[in-house]
PDB file of N, CA, C and O in Angstrom:
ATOM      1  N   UNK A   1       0.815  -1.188   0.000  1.00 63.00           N
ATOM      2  CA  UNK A   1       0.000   0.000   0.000  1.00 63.00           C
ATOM      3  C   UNK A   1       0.864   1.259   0.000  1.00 63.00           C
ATOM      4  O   UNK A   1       0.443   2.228  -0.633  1.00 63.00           O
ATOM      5  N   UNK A   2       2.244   1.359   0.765  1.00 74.00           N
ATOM      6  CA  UNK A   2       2.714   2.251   0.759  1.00 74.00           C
ATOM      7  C   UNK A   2       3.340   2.996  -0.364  1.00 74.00           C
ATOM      8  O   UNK A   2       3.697   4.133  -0.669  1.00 74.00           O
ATOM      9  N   UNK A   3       3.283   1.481  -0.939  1.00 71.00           N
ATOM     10  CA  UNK A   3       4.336   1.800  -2.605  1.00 71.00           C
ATOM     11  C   UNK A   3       3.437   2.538  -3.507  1.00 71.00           C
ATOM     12  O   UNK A   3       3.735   3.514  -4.196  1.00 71.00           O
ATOM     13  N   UNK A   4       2.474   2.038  -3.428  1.00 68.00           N
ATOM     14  CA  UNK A   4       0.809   2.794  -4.290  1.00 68.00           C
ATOM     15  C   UNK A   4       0.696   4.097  -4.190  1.00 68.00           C
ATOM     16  O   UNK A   4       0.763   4.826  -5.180  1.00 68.00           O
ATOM     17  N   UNK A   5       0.450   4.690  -2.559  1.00 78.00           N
ATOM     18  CA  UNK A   5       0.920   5.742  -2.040  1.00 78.00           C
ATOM     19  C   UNK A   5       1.787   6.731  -3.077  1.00 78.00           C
ATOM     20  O   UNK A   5       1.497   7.641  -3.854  1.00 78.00           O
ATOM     21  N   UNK A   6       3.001   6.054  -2.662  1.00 81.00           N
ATOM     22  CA  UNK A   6       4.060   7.187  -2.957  1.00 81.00           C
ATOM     23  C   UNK A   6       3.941   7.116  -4.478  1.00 81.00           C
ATOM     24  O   UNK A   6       3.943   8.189  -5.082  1.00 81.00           O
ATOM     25  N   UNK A   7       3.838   5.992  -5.161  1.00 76.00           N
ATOM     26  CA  UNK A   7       3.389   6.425  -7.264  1.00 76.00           C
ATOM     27  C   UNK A   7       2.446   7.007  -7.267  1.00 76.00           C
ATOM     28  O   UNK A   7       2.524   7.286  -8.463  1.00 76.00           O
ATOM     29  N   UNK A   8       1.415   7.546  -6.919  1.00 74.00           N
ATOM     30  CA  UNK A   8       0.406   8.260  -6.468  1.00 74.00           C
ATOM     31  C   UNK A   8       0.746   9.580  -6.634  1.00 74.00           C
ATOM     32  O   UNK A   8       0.404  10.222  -7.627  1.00 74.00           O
ATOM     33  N   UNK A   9       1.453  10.069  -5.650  1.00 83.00           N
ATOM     34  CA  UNK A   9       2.504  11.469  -5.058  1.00 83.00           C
ATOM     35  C   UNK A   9       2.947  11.878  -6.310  1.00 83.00           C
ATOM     36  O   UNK A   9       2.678  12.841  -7.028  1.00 83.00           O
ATOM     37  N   UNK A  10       3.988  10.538  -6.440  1.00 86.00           N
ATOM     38  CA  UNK A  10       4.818  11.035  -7.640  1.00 86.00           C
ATOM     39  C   UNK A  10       4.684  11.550  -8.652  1.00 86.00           C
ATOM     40  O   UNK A  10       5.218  12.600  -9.009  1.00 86.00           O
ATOM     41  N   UNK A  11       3.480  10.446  -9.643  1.00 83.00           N
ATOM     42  CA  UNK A  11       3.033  10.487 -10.988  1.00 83.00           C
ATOM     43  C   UNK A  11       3.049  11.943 -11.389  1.00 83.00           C
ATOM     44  O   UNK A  11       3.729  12.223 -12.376  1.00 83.00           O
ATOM     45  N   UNK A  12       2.327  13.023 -10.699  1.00 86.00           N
ATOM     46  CA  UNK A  12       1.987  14.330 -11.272  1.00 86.00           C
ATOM     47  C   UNK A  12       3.106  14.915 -11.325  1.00 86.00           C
ATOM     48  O   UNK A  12       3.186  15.983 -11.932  1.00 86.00           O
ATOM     49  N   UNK A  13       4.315  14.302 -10.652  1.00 87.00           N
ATOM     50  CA  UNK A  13       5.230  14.792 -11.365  1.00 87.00           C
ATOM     51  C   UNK A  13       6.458  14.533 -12.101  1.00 87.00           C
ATOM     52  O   UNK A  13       7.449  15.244 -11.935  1.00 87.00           O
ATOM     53  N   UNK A  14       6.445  13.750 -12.744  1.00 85.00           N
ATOM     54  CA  UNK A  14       7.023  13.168 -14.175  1.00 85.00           C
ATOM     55  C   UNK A  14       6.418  13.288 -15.227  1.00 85.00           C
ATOM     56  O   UNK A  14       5.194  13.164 -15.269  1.00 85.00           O
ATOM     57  N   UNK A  15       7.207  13.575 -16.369  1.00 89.00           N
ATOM     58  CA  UNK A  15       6.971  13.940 -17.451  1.00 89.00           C
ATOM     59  C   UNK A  15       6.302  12.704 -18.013  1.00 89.00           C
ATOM     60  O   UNK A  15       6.443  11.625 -17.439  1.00 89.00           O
ATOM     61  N   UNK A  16       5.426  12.848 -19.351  1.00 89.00           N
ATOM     62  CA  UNK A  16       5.305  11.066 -19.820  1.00 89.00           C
ATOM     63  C   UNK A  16       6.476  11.421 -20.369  1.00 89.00           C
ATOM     64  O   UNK A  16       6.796  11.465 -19.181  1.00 89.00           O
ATOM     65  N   UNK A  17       7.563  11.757 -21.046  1.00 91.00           N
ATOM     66  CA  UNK A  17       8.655  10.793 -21.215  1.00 91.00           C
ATOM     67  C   UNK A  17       9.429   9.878 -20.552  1.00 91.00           C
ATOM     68  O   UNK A  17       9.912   8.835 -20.992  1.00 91.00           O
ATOM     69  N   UNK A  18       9.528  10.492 -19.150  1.00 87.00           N
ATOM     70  CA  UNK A  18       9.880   9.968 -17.957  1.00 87.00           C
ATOM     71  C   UNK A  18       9.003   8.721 -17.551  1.00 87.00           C
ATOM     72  O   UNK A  18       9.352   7.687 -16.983  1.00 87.00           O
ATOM     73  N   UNK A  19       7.718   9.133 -18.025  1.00 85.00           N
ATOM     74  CA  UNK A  19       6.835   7.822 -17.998  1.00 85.00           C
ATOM     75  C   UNK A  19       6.753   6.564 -18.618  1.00 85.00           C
ATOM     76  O   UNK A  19       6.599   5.429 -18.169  1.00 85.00           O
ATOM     77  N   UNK A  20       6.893   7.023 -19.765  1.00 87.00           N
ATOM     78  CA  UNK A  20       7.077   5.766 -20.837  1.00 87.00           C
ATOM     79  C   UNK A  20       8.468   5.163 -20.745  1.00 87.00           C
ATOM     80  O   UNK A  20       8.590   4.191 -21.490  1.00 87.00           O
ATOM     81  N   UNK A  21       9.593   5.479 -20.012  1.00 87.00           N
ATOM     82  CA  UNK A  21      10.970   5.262 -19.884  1.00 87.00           C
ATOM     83  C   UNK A  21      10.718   4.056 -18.352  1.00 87.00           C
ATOM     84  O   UNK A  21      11.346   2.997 -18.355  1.00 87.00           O
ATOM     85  N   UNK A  22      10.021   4.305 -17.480  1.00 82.00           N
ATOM     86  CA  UNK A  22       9.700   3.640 -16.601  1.00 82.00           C
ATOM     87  C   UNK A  22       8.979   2.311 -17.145  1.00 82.00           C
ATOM     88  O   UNK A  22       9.615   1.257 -17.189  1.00 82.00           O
ATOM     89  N   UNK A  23       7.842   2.370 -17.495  1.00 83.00           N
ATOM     90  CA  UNK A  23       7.500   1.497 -18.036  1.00 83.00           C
ATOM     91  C   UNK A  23       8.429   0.351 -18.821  1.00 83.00           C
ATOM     92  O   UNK A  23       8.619  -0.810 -18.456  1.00 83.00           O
ATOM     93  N   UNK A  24       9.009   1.101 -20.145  1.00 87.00           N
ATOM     94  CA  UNK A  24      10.129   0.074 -20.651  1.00 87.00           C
ATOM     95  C   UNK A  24      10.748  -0.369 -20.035  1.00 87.00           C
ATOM     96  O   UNK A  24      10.945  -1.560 -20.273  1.00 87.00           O
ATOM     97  N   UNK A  25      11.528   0.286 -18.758  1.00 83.00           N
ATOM     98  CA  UNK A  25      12.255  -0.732 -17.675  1.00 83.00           C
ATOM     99  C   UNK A  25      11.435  -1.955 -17.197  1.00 83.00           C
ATOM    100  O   UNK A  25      11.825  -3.097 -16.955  1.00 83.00           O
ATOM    101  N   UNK A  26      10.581  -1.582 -17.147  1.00 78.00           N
ATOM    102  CA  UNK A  26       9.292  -2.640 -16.206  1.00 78.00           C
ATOM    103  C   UNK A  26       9.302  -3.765 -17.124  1.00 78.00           C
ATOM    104  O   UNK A  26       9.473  -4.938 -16.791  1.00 78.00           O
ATOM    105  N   UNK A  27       9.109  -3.334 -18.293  1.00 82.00           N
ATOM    106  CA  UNK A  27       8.539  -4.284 -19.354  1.00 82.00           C
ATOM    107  C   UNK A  27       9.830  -5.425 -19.534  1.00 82.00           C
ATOM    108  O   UNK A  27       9.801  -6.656 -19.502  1.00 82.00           O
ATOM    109  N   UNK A  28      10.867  -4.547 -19.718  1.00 81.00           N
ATOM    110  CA  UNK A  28      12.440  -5.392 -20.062  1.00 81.00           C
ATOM    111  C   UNK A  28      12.360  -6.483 -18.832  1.00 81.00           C
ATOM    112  O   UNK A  28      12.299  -7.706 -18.956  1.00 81.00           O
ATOM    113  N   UNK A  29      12.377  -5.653 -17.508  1.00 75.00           N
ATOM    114  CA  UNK A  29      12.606  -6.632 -16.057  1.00 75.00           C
ATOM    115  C   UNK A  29      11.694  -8.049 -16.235  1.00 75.00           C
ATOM    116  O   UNK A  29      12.231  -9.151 -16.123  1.00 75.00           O
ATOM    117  N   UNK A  30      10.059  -7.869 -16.565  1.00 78.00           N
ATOM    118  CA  UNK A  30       9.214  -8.812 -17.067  1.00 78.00           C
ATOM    119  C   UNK A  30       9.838  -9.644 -17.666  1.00 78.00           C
ATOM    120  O   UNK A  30      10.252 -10.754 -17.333  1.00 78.00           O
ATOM    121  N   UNK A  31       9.922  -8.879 -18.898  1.00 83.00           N
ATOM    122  CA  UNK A  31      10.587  -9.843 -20.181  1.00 83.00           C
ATOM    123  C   UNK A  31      11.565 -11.013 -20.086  1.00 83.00           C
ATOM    124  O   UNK A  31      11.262 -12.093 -20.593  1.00 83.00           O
ATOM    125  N   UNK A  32      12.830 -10.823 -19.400  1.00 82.00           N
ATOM    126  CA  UNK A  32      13.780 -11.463 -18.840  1.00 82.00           C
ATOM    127  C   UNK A  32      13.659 -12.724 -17.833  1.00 82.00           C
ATOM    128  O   UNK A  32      14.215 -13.818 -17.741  1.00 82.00           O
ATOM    129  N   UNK A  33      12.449 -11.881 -16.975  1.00 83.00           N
ATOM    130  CA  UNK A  33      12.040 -13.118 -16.431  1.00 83.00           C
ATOM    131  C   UNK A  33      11.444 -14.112 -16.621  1.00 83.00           C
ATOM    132  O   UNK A  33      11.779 -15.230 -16.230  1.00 83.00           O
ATOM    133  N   UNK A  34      10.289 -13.772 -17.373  1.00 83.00           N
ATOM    134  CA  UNK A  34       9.664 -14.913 -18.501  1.00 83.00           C
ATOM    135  C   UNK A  34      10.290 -15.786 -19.073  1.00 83.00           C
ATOM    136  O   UNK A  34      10.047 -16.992 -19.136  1.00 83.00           O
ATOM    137  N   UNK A  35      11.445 -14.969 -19.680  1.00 90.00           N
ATOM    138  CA  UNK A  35      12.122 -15.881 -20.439  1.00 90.00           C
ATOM    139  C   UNK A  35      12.795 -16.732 -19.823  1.00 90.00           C
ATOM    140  O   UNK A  35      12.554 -17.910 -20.089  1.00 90.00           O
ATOM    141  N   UNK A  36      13.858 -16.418 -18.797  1.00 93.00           N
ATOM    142  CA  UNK A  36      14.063 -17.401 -17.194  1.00 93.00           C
ATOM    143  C   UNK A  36      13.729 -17.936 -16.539  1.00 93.00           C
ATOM    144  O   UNK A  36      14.372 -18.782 -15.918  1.00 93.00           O
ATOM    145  N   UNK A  37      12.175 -17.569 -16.356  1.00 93.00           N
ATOM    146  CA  UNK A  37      11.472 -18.320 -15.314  1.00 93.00           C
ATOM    147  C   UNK A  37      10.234 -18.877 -15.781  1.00 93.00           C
ATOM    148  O   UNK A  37       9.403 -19.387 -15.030  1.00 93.00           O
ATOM    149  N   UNK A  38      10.091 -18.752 -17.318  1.00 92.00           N
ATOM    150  CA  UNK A  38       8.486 -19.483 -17.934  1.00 92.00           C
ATOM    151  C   UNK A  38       8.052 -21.045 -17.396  1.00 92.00           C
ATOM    152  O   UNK A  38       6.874 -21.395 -17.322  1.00 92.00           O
ATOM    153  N   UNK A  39       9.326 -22.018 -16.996  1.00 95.00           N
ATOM    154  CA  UNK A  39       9.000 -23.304 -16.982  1.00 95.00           C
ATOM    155  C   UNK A  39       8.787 -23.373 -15.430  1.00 95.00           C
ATOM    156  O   UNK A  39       8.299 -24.340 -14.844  1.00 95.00           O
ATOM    157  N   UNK A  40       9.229 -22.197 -14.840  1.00 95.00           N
ATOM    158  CA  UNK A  40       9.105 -22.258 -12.941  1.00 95.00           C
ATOM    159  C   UNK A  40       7.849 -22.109 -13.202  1.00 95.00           C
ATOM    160  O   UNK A  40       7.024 -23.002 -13.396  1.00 95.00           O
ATOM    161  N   UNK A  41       7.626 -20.484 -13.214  1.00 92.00           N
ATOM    162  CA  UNK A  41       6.029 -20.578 -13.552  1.00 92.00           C
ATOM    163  C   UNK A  41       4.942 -21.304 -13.959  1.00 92.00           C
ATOM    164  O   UNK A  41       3.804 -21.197 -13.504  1.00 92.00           O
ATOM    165  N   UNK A  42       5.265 -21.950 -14.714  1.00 92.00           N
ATOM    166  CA  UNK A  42       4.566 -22.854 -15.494  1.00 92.00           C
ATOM    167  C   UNK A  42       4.495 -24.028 -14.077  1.00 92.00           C
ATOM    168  O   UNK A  42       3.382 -24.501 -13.849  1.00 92.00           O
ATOM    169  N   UNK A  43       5.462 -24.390 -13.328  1.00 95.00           N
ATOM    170  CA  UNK A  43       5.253 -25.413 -12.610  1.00 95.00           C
ATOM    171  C   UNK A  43       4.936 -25.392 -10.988  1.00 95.00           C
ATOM    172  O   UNK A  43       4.652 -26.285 -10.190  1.00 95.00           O
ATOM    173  N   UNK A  44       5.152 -23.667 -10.839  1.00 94.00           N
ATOM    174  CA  UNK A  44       5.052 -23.328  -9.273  1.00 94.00           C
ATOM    175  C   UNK A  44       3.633 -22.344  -9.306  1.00 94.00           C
ATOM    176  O   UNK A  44       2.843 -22.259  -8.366  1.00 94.00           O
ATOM    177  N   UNK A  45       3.526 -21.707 -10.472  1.00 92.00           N
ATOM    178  CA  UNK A  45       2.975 -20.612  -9.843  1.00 92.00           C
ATOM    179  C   UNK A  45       1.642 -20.596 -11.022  1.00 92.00           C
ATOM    180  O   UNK A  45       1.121 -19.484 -10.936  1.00 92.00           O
ATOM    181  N   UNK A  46       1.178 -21.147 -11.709  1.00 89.00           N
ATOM    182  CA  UNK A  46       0.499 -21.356 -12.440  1.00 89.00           C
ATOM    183  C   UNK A  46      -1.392 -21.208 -11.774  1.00 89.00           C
ATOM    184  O   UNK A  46      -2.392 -20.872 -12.408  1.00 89.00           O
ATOM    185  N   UNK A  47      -1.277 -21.557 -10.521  1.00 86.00           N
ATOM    186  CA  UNK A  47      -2.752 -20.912 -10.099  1.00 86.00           C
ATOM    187  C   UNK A  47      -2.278 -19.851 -10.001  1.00 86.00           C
ATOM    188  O   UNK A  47      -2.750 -19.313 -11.002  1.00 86.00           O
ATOM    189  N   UNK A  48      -1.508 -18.916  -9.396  1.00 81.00           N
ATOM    190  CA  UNK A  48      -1.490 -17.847  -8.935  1.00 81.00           C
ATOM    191  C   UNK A  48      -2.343 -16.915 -10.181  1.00 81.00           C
ATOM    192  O   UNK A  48      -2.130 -16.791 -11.387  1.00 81.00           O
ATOM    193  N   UNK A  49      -3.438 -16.320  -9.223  1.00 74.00           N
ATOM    194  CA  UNK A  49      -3.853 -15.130  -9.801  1.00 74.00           C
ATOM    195  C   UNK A  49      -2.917 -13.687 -10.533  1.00 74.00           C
ATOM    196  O   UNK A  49      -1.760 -13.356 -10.275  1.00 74.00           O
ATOM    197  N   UNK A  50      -3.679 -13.179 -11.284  1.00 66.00           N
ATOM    198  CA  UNK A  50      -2.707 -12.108 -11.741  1.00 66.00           C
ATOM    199  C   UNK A  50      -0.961 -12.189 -12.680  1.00 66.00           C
ATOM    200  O   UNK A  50      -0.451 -13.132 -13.283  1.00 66.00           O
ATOM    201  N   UNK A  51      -0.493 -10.885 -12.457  1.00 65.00           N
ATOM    202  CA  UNK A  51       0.730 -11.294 -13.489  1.00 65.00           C
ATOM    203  C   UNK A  51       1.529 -10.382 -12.219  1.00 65.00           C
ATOM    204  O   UNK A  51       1.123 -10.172 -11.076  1.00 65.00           O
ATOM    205  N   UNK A  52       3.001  -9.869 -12.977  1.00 69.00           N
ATOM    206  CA  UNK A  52       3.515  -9.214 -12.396  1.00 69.00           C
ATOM    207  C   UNK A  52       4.583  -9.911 -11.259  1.00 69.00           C
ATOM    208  O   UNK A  52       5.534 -10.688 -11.341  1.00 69.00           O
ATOM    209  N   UNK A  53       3.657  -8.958  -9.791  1.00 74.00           N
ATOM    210  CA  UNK A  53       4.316  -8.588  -8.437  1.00 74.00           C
ATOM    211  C   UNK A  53       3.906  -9.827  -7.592  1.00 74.00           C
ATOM    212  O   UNK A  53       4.293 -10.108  -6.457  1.00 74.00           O
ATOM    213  N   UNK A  54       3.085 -10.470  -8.347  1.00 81.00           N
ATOM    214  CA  UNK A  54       2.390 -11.817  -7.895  1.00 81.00           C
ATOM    215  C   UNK A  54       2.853 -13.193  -7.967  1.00 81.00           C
ATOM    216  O   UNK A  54       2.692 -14.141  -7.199  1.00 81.00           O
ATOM    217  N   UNK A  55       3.653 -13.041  -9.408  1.00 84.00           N
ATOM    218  CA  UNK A  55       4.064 -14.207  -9.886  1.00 84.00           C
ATOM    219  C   UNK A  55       5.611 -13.899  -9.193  1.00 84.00           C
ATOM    220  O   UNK A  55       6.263 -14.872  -8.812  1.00 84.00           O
ATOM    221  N   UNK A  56       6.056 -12.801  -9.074  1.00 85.00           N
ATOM    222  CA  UNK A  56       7.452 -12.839  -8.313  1.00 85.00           C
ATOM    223  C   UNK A  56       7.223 -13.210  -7.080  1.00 85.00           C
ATOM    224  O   UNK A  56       7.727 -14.253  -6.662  1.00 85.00           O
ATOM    225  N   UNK A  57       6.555 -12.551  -6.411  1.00 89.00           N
ATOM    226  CA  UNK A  57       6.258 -13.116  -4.954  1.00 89.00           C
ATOM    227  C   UNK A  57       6.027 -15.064  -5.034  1.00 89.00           C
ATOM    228  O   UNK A  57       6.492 -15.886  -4.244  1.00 89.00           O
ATOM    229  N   UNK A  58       5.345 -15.268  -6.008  1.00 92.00           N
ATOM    230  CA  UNK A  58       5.492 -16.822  -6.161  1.00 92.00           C
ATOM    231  C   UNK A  58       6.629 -17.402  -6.136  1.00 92.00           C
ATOM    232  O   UNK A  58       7.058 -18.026  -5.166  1.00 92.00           O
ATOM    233  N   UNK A  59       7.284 -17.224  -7.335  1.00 92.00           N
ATOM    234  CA  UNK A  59       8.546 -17.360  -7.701  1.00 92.00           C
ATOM    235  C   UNK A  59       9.252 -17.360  -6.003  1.00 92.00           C
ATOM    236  O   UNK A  59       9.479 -18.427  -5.433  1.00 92.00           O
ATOM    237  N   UNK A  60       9.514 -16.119  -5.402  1.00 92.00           N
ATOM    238  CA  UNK A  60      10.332 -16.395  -4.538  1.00 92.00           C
ATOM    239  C   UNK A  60       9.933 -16.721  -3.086  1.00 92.00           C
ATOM    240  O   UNK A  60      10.568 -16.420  -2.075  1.00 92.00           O
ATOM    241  N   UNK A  61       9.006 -17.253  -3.147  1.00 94.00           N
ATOM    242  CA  UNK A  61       8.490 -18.266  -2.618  1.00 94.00           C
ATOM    243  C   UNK A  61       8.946 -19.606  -2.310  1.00 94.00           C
ATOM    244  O   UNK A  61       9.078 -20.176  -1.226  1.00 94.00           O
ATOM    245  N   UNK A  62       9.238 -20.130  -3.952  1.00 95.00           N
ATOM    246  CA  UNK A  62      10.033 -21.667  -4.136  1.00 95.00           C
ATOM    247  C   UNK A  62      11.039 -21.306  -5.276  1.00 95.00           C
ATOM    248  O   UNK A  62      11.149 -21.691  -6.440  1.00 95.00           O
ATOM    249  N   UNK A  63      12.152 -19.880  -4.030  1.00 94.00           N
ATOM    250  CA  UNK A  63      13.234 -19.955  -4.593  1.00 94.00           C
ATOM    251  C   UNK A  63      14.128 -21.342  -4.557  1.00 94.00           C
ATOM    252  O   UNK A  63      14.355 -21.933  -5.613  1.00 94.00           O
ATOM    253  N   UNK A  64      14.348 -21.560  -3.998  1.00 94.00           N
ATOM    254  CA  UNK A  64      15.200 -23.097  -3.436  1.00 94.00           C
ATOM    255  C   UNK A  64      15.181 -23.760  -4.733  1.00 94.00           C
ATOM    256  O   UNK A  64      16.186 -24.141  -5.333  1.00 94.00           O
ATOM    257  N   UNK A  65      13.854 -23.885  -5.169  1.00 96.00           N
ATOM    258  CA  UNK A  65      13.207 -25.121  -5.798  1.00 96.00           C
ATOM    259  C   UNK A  65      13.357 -24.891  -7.126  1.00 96.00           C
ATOM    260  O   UNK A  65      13.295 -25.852  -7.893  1.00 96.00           O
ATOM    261  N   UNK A  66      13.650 -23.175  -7.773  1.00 96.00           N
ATOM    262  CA  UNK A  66      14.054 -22.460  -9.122  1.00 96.00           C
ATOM    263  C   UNK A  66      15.040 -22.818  -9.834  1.00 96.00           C
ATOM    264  O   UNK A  66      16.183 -22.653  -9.408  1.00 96.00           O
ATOM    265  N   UNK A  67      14.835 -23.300 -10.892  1.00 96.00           N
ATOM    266  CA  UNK A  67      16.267 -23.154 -11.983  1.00 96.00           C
ATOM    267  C   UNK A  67      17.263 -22.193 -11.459  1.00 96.00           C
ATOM    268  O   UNK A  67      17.059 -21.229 -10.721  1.00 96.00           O
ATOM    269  N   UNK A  68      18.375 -22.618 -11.965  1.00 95.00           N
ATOM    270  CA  UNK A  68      19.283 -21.779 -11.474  1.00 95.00           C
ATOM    271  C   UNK A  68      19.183 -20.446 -12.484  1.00 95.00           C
ATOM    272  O   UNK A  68      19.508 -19.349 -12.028  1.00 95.00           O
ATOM    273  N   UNK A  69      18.793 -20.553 -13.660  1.00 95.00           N
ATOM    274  CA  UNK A  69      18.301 -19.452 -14.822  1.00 95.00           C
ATOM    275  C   UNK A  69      17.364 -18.503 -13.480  1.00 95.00           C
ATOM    276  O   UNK A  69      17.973 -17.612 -12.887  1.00 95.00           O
ATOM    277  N   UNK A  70      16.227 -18.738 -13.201  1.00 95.00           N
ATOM    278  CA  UNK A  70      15.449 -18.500 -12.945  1.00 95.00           C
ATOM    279  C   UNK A  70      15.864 -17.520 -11.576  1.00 95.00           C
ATOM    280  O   UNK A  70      15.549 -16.378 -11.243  1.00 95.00           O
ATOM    281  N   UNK A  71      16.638 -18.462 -11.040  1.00 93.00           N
ATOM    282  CA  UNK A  71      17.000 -17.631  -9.665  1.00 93.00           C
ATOM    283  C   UNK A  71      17.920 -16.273  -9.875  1.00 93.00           C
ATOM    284  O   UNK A  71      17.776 -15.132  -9.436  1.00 93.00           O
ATOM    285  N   UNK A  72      19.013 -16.921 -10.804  1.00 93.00           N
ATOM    286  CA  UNK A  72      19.784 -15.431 -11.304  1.00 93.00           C
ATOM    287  C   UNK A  72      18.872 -14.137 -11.907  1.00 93.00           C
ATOM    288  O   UNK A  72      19.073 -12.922 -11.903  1.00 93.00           O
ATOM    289  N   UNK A  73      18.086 -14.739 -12.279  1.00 89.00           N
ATOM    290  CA  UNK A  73      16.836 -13.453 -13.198  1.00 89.00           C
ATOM    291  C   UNK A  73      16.563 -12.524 -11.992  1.00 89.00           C
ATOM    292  O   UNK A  73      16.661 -11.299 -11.931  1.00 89.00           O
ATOM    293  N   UNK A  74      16.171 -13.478 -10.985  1.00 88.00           N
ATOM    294  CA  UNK A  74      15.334 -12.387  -9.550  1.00 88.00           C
ATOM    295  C   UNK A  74      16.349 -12.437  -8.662  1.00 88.00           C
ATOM    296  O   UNK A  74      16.098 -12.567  -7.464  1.00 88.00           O
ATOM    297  N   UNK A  75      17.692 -12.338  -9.146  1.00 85.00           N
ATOM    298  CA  UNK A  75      18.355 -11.703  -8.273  1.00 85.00           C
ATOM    299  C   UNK A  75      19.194 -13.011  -7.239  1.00 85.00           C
ATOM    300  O   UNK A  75      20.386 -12.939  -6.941  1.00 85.00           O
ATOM    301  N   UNK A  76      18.525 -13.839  -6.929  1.00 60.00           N
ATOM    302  CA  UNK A  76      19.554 -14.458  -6.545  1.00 60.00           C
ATOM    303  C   UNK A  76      20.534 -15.729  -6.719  1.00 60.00           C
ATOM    304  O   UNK A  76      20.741 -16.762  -6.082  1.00 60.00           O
ATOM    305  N   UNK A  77      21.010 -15.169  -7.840  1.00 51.00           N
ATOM    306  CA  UNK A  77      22.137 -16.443  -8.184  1.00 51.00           C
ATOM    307  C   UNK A  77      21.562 -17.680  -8.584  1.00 51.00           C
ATOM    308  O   UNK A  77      20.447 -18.011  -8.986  1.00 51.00           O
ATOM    309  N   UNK A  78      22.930 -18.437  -8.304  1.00 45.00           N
ATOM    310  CA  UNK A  78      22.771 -19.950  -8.462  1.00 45.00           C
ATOM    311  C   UNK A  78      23.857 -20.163  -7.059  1.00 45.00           C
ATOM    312  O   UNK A  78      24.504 -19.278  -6.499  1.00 45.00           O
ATOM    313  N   UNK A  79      23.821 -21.191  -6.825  1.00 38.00           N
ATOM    314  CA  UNK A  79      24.440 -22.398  -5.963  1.00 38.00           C
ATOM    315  C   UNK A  79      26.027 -22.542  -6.879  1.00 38.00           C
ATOM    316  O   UNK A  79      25.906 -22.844  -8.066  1.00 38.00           O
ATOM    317  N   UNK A  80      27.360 -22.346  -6.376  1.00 36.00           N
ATOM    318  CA  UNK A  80      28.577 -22.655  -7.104  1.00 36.00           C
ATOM    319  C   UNK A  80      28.736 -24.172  -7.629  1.00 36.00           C
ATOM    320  O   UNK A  80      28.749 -25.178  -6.920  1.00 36.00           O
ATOM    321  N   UNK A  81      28.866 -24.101  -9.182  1.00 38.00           N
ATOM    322  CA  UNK A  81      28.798 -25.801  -9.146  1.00 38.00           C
ATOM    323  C   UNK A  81      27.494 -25.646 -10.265  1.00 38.00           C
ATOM    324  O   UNK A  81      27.588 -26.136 -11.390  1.00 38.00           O
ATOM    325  N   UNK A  82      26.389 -24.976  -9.856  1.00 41.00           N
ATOM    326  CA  UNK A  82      25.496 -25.763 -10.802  1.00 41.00           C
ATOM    327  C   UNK A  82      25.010 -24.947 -11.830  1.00 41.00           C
ATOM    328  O   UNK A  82      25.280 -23.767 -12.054  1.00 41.00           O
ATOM    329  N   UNK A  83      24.095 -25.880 -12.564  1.00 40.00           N
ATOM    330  CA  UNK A  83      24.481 -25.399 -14.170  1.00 40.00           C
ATOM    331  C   UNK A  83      23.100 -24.044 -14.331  1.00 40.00           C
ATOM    332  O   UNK A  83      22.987 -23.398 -15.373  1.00 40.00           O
TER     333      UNK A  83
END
């Protein structure tokens, strides 16, 4: 809620170029992960409602249990050693 909040605050003041520049970050961060983490998803998080902040929260959920692709995408690594 707090995060809502403060994009709230913010929005009125950024430019849309500034806007649409945010977004593309968003979209790239998505993108990457999909592509890293489509078969996690596909096998962990597949009820999960919604897209996004939802399916990450899934995801790192059954980090442990993530490709090592998958884990490097959201940040945390792999295990030394594996593929």
């Amino acid at each position: 809620k707090q995060r809502l909040r403060t994009l709230l605050a913010v929005r009125p003041l950024l430019s849309d170029e500034q806007i649409a520049r945010l977004h593309t970050l968003r979209e790239r961060r998505f993108a990457s992960l999909r592509e890293a983490c489509g078969d996690d998803v596909r096998r962990f998080c597949a009820a999960e409602p919604g897209r996004g902040r939802g399916l990450v929260h899934c995801l790192r959920r059954h980090q442990d249990e993530l490709s090592a692709a998958c884990r490097a995408a959201l940040g945390g690594g792999s295990a030394p050693g594996e593929p």
